[in-house]
Amino acid sequence: MNYRIEKKSAFTVLANSKIFNSATAQKEIPQFWTDHFQSGKGEYINGTFGICLDNQKEKNTFKYMIADFVEKERKAVEGLEFFTIPERTYAIFTCIGPVPETLQKMTNCIFSEWMKTQTEFKIDDKFTIEWYDHLEKYEKGLSDENYKSEIWIPVQSVP
């Protein structure tokens, strides 16, 4: 499993969010993306990121956000929220292939294989980030076998 370690500055996103159950999320999140664009929210958020935040209130659930970079000066839009991602060092895994299948497969490998055997790094925060490349670069969009996306896992070195 190839990855790189990269430090990223804090950044703010504008997001459309929803709480998901961990057991059903892989089927429900793709529908959330469809609903996001069908509702017209794609006018405000094109979907550079998918951000998963652990839900501290209820076990086996998490908040998922469809998000884009935003300047702090931008006005709020009803039904959407601002969220600041703190400065972190990330293990960044590149995924090449159709979405969501390729991302889901890589996520499963990261948590079932990489994290269990990792001795150099440990998870540093309770979120993960999916980064999506621009669709117009690919003839078949998200279905293209060469579509590039990434999974960013916040990590810190193990002493």
PDB file of C-alpha atoms in Angstrom, residues 95-151:
ATOM      1  CA  CYS A  95      -6.614   5.815  -5.189  1.00  0.00           C
ATOM      2  CA  ILE A  96      -6.831   5.264  -8.944  1.00  0.00           C
ATOM      3  CA  GLY A  97     -10.121   3.969 -10.325  1.00  0.00           C
ATOM      4  CA  PRO A  98     -13.891   4.432 -10.233  1.00  0.00           C
ATOM      5  CA  VAL A  99     -15.498   6.110  -7.229  1.00  0.00           C
ATOM      6  CA  PRO A 100     -16.899   5.075  -4.779  1.00  0.00           C
ATOM      7  CA  GLU A 101     -15.628   1.498  -5.195  1.00  0.00           C
ATOM      8  CA  THR A 102     -11.901   2.313  -5.271  1.00  0.00           C
ATOM      9  CA  LEU A 103     -12.131   4.644  -2.261  1.00  0.00           C
ATOM     10  CA  GLN A 104     -14.172   2.168  -0.240  1.00  0.00           C
ATOM     11  CA  LYS A 105     -11.738  -0.652  -0.990  1.00  0.00           C
ATOM     12  CA  MET A 106      -8.741   1.502   0.002  1.00  0.00           C
ATOM     13  CA  THR A 107     -10.460   2.680   3.211  1.00  0.00           C
ATOM     14  CA  ASN A 108     -11.107  -0.926   4.198  1.00  0.00           C
ATOM     15  CA  CYS A 109      -7.453  -1.831   3.516  1.00  0.00           C
ATOM     16  CA  ILE A 110      -6.154   1.149   5.508  1.00  0.00           C
ATOM     17  CA  PHE A 111      -8.118   0.241   8.622  1.00  0.00           C
ATOM     18  CA  SER A 112      -7.994  -3.549   8.364  1.00  0.00           C
ATOM     19  CA  GLU A 113      -4.366  -3.908   7.246  1.00  0.00           C
ATOM     20  CA  TRP A 114      -2.225  -0.751   7.326  1.00  0.00           C
ATOM     21  CA  MET A 115      -3.270   0.545  10.768  1.00  0.00           C
ATOM     22  CA  LYS A 116      -2.941  -2.904  12.368  1.00  0.00           C
ATOM     23  CA  THR A 117       0.636  -3.336  11.162  1.00  0.00           C
ATOM     24  CA  GLN A 118       1.742   0.300  11.444  1.00  0.00           C
ATOM     25  CA  THR A 119       4.547   0.864  13.965  1.00  0.00           C
ATOM     26  CA  GLU A 120       5.834   4.224  12.747  1.00  0.00           C
ATOM     27  CA  PHE A 121       2.598   6.255  12.977  1.00  0.00           C
ATOM     28  CA  LYS A 122      -0.644   6.367  14.949  1.00  0.00           C
ATOM     29  CA  ILE A 123      -3.899   8.158  14.142  1.00  0.00           C
ATOM     30  CA  ASP A 124      -3.747  11.717  15.439  1.00  0.00           C
ATOM     31  CA  ASP A 125      -7.371  12.860  15.282  1.00  0.00           C
ATOM     32  CA  LYS A 126     -10.928  11.658  14.900  1.00  0.00           C
ATOM     33  CA  PHE A 127     -11.497  12.503  11.242  1.00  0.00           C
ATOM     34  CA  THR A 128     -10.461  11.382   7.768  1.00  0.00           C
ATOM     35  CA  ILE A 129     -10.579  13.276   4.496  1.00  0.00           C
ATOM     36  CA  GLU A 130     -11.354  12.098   0.980  1.00  0.00           C
ATOM     37  CA  TRP A 131      -9.966  14.367  -1.751  1.00  0.00           C
ATOM     38  CA  TYR A 132     -11.482  14.269  -5.253  1.00  0.00           C
ATOM     39  CA  ASP A 133      -9.767  15.389  -8.451  1.00  0.00           C
ATOM     40  CA  HIS A 134     -11.604  17.548 -11.018  1.00  0.00           C
ATOM     41  CA  LEU A 135     -14.122  15.473 -13.006  1.00  0.00           C
ATOM     42  CA  GLU A 136     -13.488  17.306 -16.274  1.00  0.00           C
ATOM     43  CA  LYS A 137     -10.000  15.749 -16.452  1.00  0.00           C
ATOM     44  CA  TYR A 138     -11.514  12.307 -17.015  1.00  0.00           C
ATOM     45  CA  GLU A 139     -13.475  11.106 -20.019  1.00  0.00           C
ATOM     46  CA  LYS A 140     -15.807   8.940 -17.888  1.00  0.00           C
ATOM     47  CA  GLY A 141     -15.832  11.203 -14.798  1.00  0.00           C
ATOM     48  CA  LEU A 142     -16.065   9.262 -11.530  1.00  0.00           C
ATOM     49  CA  SER A 143     -16.439   6.005 -13.478  1.00  0.00           C
ATOM     50  CA  ASP A 144     -13.086   6.421 -15.247  1.00  0.00           C
ATOM     51  CA  GLU A 145     -10.532   3.675 -14.527  1.00  0.00           C
ATOM     52  CA  ASN A 146      -7.872   6.420 -14.194  1.00  0.00           C
ATOM     53  CA  TYR A 147      -9.856   8.726 -11.871  1.00  0.00           C
ATOM     54  CA  LYS A 148      -7.634   9.996  -9.034  1.00  0.00           C
ATOM     55  CA  SER A 149      -8.756  10.490  -5.454  1.00  0.00           C
ATOM     56  CA  GLU A 150      -6.973  10.387  -2.114  1.00  0.00           C
ATOM     57  CA  ILE A 151      -7.616   9.420   1.488  1.00  0.00           C
TER      58      ILE A 151
END
